[in-house]
Short mmCIF file of C-alpha atoms in Angstrom, two decimals:
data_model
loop_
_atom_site.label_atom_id
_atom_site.label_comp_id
_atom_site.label_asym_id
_atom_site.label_seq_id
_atom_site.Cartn_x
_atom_site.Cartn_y
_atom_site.Cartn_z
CA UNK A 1 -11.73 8.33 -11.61
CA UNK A 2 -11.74 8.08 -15.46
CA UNK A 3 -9.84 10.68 -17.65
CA UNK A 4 -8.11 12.23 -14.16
CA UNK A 5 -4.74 13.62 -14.89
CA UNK A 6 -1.48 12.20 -13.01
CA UNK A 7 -1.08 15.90 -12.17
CA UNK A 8 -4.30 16.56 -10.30
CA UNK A 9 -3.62 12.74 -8.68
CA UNK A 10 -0.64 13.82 -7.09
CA UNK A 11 -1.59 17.03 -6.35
CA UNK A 12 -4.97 15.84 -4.48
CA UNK A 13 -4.43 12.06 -3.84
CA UNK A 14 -3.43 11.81 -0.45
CA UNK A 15 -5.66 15.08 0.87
CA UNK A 16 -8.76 13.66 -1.02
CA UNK A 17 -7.85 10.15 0.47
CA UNK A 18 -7.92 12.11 3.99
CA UNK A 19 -11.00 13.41 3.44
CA UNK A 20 -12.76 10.31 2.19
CA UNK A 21 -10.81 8.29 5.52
CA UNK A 22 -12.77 11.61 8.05
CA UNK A 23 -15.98 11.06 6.17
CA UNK A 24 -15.72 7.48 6.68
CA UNK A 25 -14.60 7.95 11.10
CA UNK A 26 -17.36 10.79 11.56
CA UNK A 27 -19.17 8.47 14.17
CA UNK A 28 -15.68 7.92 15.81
CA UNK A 29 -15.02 10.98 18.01
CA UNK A 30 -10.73 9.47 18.71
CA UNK A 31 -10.38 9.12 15.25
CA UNK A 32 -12.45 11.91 13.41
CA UNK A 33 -9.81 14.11 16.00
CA UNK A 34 -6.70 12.48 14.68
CA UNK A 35 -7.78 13.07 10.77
CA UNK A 36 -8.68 16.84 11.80
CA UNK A 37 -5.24 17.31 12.85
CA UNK A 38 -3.91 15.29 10.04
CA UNK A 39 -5.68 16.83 7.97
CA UNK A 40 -3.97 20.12 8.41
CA UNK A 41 -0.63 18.21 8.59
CA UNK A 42 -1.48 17.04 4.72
CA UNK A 43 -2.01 20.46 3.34
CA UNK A 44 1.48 21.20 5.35
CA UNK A 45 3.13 18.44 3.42
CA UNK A 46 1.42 19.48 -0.07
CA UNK A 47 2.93 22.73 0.37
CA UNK A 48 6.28 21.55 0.79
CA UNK A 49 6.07 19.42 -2.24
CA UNK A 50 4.81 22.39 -4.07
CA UNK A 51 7.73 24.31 -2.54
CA UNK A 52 10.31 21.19 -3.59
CA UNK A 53 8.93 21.30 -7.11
CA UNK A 54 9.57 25.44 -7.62
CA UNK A 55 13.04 24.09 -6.95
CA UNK A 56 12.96 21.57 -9.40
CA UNK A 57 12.65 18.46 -6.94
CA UNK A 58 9.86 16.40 -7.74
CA UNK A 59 8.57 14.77 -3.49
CA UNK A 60 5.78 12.10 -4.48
CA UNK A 61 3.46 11.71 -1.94
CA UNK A 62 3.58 8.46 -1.18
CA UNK A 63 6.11 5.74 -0.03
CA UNK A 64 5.99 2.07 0.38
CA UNK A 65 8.31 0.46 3.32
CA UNK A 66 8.88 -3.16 2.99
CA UNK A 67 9.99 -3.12 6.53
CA UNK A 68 10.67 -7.16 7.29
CA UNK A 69 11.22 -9.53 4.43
CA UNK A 70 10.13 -12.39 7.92
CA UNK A 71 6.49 -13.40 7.43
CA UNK A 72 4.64 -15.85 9.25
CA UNK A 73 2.33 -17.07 6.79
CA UNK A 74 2.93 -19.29 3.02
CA UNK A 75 0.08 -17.78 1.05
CA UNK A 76 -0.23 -19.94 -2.22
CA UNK A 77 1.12 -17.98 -5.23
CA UNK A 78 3.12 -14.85 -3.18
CA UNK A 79 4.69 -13.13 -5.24
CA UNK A 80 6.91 -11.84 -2.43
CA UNK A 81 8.44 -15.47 -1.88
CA UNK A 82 8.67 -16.45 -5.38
CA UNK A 83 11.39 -13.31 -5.94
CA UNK A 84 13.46 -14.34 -2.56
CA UNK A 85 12.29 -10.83 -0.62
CA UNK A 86 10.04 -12.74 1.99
CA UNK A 87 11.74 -15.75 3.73
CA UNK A 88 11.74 -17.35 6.92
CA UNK A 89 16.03 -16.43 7.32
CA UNK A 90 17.42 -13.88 9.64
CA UNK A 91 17.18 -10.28 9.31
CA UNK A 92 20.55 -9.55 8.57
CA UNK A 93 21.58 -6.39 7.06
CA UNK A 94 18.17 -5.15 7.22
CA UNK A 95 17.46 -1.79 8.31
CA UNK A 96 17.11 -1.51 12.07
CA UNK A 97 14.17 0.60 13.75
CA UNK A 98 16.48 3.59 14.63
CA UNK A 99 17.32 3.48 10.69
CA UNK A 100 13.51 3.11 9.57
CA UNK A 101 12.56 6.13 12.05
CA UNK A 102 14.94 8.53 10.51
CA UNK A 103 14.21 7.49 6.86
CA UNK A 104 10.31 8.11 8.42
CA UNK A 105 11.31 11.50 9.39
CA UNK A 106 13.32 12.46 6.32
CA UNK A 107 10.06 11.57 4.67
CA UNK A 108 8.16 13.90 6.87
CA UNK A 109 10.51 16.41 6.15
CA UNK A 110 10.31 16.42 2.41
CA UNK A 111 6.39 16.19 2.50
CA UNK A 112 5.62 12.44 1.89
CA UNK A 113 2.64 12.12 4.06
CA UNK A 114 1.21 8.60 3.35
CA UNK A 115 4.01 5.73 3.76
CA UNK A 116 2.64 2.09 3.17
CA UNK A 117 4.11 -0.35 5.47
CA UNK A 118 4.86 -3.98 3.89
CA UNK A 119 6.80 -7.02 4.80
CA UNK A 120 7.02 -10.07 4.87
CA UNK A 121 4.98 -10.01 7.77
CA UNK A 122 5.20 -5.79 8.50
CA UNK A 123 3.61 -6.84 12.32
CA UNK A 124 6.92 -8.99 13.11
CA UNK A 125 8.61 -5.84 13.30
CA UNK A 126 6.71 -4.22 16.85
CA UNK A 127 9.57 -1.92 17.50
CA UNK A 128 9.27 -0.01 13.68
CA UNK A 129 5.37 0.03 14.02
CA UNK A 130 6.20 1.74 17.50
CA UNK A 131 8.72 4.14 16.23
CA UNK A 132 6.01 4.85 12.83
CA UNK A 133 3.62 5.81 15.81
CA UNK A 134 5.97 8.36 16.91
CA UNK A 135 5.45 10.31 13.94
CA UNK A 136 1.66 11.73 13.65
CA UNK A 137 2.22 13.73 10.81
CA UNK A 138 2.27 10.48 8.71
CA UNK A 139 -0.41 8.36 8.03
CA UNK A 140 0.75 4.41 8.08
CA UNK A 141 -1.27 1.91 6.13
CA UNK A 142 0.04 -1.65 7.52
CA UNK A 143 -0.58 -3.95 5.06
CA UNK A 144 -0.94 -7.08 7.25
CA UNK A 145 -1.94 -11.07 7.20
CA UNK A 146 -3.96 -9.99 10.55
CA UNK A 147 -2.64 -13.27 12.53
CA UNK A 148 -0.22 -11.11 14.74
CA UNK A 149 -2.63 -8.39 15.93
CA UNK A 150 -2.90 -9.11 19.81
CA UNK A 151 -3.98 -7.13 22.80
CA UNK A 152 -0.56 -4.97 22.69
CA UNK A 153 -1.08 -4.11 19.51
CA UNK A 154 -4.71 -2.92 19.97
CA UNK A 155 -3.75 -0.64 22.44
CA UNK A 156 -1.05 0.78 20.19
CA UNK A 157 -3.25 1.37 17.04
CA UNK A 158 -6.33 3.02 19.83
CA UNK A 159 -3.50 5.03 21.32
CA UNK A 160 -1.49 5.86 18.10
CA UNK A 161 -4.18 6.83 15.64
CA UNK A 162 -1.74 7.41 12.34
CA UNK A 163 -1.43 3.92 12.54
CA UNK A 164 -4.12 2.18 9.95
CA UNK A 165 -4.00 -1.72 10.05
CA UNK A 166 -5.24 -3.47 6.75
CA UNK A 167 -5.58 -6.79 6.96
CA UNK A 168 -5.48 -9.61 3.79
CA UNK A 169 -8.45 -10.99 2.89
CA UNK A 170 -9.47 -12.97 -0.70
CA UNK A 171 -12.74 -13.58 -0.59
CA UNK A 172 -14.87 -15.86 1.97
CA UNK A 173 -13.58 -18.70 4.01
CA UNK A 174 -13.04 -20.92 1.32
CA UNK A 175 -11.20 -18.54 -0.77
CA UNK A 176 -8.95 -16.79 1.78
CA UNK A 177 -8.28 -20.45 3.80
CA UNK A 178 -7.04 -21.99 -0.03
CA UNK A 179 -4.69 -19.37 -0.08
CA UNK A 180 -3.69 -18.30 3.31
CA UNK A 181 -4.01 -21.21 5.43
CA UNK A 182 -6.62 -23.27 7.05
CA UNK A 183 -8.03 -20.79 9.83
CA UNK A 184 -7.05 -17.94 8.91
CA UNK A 185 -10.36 -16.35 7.80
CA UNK A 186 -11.65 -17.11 11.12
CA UNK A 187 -9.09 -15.50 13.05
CA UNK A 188 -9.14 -11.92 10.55
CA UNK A 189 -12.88 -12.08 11.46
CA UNK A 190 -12.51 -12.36 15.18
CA UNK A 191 -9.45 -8.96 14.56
CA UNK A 192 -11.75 -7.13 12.76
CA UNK A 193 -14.43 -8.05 15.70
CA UNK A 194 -11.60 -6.49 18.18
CA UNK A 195 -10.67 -3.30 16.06
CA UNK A 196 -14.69 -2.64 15.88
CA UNK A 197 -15.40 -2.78 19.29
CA UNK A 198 -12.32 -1.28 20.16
CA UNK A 199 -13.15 2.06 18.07
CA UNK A 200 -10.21 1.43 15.60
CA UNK A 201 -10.20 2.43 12.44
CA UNK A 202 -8.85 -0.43 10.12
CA UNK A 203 -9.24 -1.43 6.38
CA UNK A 204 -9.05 -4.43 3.86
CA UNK A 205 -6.55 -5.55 1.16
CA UNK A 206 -7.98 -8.00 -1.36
CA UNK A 207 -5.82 -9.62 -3.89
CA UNK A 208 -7.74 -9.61 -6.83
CA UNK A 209 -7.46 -12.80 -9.49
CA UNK A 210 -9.17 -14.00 -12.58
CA UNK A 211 -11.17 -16.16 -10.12
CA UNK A 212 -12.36 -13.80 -7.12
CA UNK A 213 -12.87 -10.76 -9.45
CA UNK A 214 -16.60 -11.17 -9.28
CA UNK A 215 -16.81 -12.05 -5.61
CA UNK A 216 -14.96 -9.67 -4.24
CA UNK A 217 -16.15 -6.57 -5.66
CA UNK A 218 -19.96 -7.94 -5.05
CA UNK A 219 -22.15 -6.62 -2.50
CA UNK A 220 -22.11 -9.91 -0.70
CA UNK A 221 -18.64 -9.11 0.00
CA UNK A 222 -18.13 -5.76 0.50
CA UNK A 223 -21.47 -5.50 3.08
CA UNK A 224 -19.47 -8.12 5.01
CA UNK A 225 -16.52 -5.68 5.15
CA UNK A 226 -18.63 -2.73 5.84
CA UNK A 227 -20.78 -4.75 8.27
CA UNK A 228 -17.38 -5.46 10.22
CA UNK A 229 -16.30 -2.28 10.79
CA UNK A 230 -13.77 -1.88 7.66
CA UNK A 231 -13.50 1.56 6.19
CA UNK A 232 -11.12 0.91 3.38
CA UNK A 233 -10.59 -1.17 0.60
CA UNK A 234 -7.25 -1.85 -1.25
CA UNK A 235 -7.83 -3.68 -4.41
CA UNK A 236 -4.13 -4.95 -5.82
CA UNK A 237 -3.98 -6.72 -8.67
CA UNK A 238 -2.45 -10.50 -8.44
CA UNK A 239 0.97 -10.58 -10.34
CA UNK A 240 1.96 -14.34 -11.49
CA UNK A 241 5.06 -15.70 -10.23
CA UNK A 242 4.86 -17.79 -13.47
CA UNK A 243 3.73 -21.38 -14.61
CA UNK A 244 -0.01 -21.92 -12.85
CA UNK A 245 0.16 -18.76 -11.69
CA UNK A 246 -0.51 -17.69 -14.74
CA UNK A 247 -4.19 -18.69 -14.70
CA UNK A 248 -5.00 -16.11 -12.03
CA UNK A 249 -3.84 -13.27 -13.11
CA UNK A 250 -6.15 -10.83 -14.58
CA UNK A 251 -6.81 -10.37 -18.23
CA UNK A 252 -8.61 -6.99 -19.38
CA UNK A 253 -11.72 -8.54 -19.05
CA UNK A 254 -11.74 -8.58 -16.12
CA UNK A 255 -9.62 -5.59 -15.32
CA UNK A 256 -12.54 -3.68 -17.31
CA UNK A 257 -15.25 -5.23 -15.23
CA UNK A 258 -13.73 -4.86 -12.00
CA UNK A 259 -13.06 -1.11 -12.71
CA UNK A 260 -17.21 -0.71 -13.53
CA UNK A 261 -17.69 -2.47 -10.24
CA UNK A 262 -15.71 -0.30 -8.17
CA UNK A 263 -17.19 2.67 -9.71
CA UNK A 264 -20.48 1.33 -8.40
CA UNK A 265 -19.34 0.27 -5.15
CA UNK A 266 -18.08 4.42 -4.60
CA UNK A 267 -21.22 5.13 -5.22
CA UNK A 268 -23.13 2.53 -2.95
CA UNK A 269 -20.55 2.37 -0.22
CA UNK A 270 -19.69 6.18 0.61
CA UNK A 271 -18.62 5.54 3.68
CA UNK A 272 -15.74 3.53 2.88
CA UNK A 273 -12.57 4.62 0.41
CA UNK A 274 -12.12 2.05 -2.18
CA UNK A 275 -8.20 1.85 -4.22
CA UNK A 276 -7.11 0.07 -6.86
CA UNK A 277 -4.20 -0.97 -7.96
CA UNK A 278 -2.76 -0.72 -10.68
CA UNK A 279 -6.24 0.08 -11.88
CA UNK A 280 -6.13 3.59 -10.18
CA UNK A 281 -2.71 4.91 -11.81
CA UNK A 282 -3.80 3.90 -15.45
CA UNK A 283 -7.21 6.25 -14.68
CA UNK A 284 -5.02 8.92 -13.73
CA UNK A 285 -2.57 9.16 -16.51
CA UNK A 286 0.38 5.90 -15.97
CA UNK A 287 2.95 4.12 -13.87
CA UNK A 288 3.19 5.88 -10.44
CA UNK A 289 6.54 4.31 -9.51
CA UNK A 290 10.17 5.42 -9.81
CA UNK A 291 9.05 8.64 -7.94
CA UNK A 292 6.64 9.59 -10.17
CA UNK A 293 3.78 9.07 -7.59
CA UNK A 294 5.88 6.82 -4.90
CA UNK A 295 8.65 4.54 -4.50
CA UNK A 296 9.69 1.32 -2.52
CA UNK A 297 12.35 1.03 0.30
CA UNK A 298 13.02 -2.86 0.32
CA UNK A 299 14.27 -4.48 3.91
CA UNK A 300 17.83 -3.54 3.28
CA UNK A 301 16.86 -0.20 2.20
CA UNK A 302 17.24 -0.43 -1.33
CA UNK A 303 15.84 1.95 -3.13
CA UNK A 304 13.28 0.48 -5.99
CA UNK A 305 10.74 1.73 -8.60
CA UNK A 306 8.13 -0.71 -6.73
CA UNK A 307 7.67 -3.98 -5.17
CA UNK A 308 6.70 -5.49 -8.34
CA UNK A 309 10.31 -3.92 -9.96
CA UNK A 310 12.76 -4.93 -7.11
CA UNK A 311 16.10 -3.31 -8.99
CA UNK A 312 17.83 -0.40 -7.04
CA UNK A 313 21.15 1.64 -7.76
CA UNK A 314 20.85 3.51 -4.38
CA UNK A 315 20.56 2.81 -0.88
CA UNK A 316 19.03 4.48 2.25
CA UNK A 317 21.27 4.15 4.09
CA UNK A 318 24.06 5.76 2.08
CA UNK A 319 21.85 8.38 0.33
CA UNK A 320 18.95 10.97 1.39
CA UNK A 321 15.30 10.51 -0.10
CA UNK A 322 15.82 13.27 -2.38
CA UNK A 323 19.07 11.88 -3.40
CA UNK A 324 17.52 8.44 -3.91
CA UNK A 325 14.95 10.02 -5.77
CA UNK A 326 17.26 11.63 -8.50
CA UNK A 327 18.67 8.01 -8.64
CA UNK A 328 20.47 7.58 -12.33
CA UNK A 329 17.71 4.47 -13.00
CA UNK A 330 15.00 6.43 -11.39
CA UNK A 331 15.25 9.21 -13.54
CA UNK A 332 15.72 6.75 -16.34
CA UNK A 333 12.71 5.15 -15.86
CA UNK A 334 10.77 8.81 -15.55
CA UNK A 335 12.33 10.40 -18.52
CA UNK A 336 12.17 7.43 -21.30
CA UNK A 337 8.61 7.15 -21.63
CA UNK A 338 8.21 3.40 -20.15
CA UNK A 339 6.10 4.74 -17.22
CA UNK A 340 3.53 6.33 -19.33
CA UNK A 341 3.16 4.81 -22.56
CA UNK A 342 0.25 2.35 -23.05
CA UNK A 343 0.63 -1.16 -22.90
CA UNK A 344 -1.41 -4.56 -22.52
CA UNK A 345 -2.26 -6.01 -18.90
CA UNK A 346 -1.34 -4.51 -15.46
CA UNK A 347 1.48 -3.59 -14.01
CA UNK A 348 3.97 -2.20 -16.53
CA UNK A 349 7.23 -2.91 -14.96
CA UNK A 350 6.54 -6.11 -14.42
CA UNK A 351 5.96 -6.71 -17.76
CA UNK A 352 9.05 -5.44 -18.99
CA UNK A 353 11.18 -6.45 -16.44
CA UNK A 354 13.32 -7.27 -18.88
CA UNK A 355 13.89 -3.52 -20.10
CA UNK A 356 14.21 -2.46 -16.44
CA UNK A 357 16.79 -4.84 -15.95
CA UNK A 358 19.04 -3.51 -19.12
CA UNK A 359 18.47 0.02 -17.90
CA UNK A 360 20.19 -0.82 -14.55
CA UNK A 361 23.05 -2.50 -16.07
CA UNK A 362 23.57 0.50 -18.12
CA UNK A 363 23.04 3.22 -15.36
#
């Protein structure tokens, strides 16, 4: 992916990643069918965008849906707890299913046809993952711990095939037990056993540290995934929550040797669709958030740049996508060069949080 231009990302990213996902189901007749038919449903979508765009209204084609900020699990350095959006509290004035299906469809409309489904714990919230199902035209990543995947929810994902579990792993037992919780590997092993013998198409999201860098992007590792059944693998960078947390996160090192890995893995492992991120949006050109390439919807449906830049000025609830897109900080955070310019270490807003923060008092 080095020296790709942000233009021929958005353009192609989600109908290359659909092609990669059908070469990686051909030997799985219920789901090669469902990316066939989405398939035609993505160059749908990249035509509206295109149309949208004539008319001056940029549509990224992705979205990220931090449906529940609940989660079951305490996962050693999360940066989700450590900013106060992932709690064991009520779910009070967060947006309700019937809310999350129309923002779903708005998307649909507008020709956003990947949406990434987050949490908390995105599985603690049955009756959004039910009404996402509802909507075929979309393809839904869950980005999931694993623990709540049950018998119901197997014959959901064989049944509703735009639905696209990933489930949280770190590494081997040791690694992903340290972090997760004793047991844990074991019981995203036995999952992964179920979606494989149940036909389902699922993938993998590895957290990637100064510690598991190696590991995780060796064969050991990924012929374990592959092995399993898993047909996709999200690499996300670790962001510190500060003090020890520190010491995992990546330096460019090892951001440099992790992107030569992953090269070699697309070349070993064809049959599986490896991400990165950020890694990925640096290769094609800079920051991908604020609208540029997606955006995040936060449990409340706040409107943010992404879940590493949790400021909004706009709401879902009060305000259309493409209203929320032409936000005052979201087109202040396009248009001043932030998103784009270079700058040391990973994710960029994080970084310079503080500069976010000033533009949002000042929009």
């Amino acid at each position: 992916m080095n020296g790709m231009q942000l233009e021929t990302y958005l353009a192609n990213g989600v109908e290359n990643t659909v092609k990669e996902i059908l070469r990686a189901s051909l030997k799985n007749p219920k789901e090669s069918a469902f990316m066939l038919k989405y398939a035609a449903h993505s160059k749908t979508a990249s035509k509206r965008r295109s149309k949208a765009a004539e008319d001056g209204l940029h549509i990224p084609p992705f979205l990220i849906c931090s449906i529940t900020s609940r989660c079951n699990l305490h996962c050693a350095g999360c940066y989700a707890r450590a900013n106060h959006s992932c709690h064991e509290g009520g779910t009070e004035g967060q947006l309700t299913a019937a809310e999350w299906e129309k923002v779903f469809r708005d998307a649909e409309s507008l020709g956003i046809g990947f949406i990434l489904l987050a949490g908390g714990e995105p599985m603690l919230r049955r009756d959004v993952i039910e009404a996402a199902a509802r909507i075929p035209e979309i393809l839904f990543p869950i980005f999931t711990n694993g623990t709540m995947i049950d018998a119901a929810y197997l014959s959901l994902f064989d049944r509703a095939r735009n639905l696209l579990p990933v489930l949280s792993i770190e590494g081997d037992m040791q690694r992903t037990d340290s972090r997760r919780g004793a047991g844990v590997y074991e019981t995203l092993t036995a999952k992964m056993r179920d979606m494989r013998e149940n036909g389902i198409l699922f993938g993998a999201s590895v957290t990637v540290t100064k510690q598991n860098a190696d590991e995780v992007t060796g064969d050991a590792f990924v012929r374990t995934l592959k092995e399993s059944g898993c047909k996709a693998v999200f690499y996300v960078e670790y962001v510190p929550v500060g003090g020890a947390g520190d010491t995992l996160a990546p330096d460019d090192e090892t951001r440099g040797r992790t992107a030569e890995r992953v090269a070699v893995l697309r070349e070993q492992y064809p049959e599986i669709v490896f991400l990165c991120f950020p890694g990925d949006e640096r290769a094609s050109g800079g920051c991908l958030a604020a609208g540029r390439g997606f955006f995040h919807i936060n449990a409340n449906g706040g409107a943010e740049p992404c879940p590493f830049s949790p400021y909004s000025d706009s709401n879902v609830r009060t305000h259309s996508l493409s209203e929320v897109m032409q936000s005052k900080l979201f087109t202040a955070l396009r248009s001043g060069g932030m998103l784009t310019e270079y700058h040391e270490g990973g994710c960029v807003l994080f970084a310079q949080k503080e500069t976010v923060e000033q533009l949002l008092q000042n929009v």
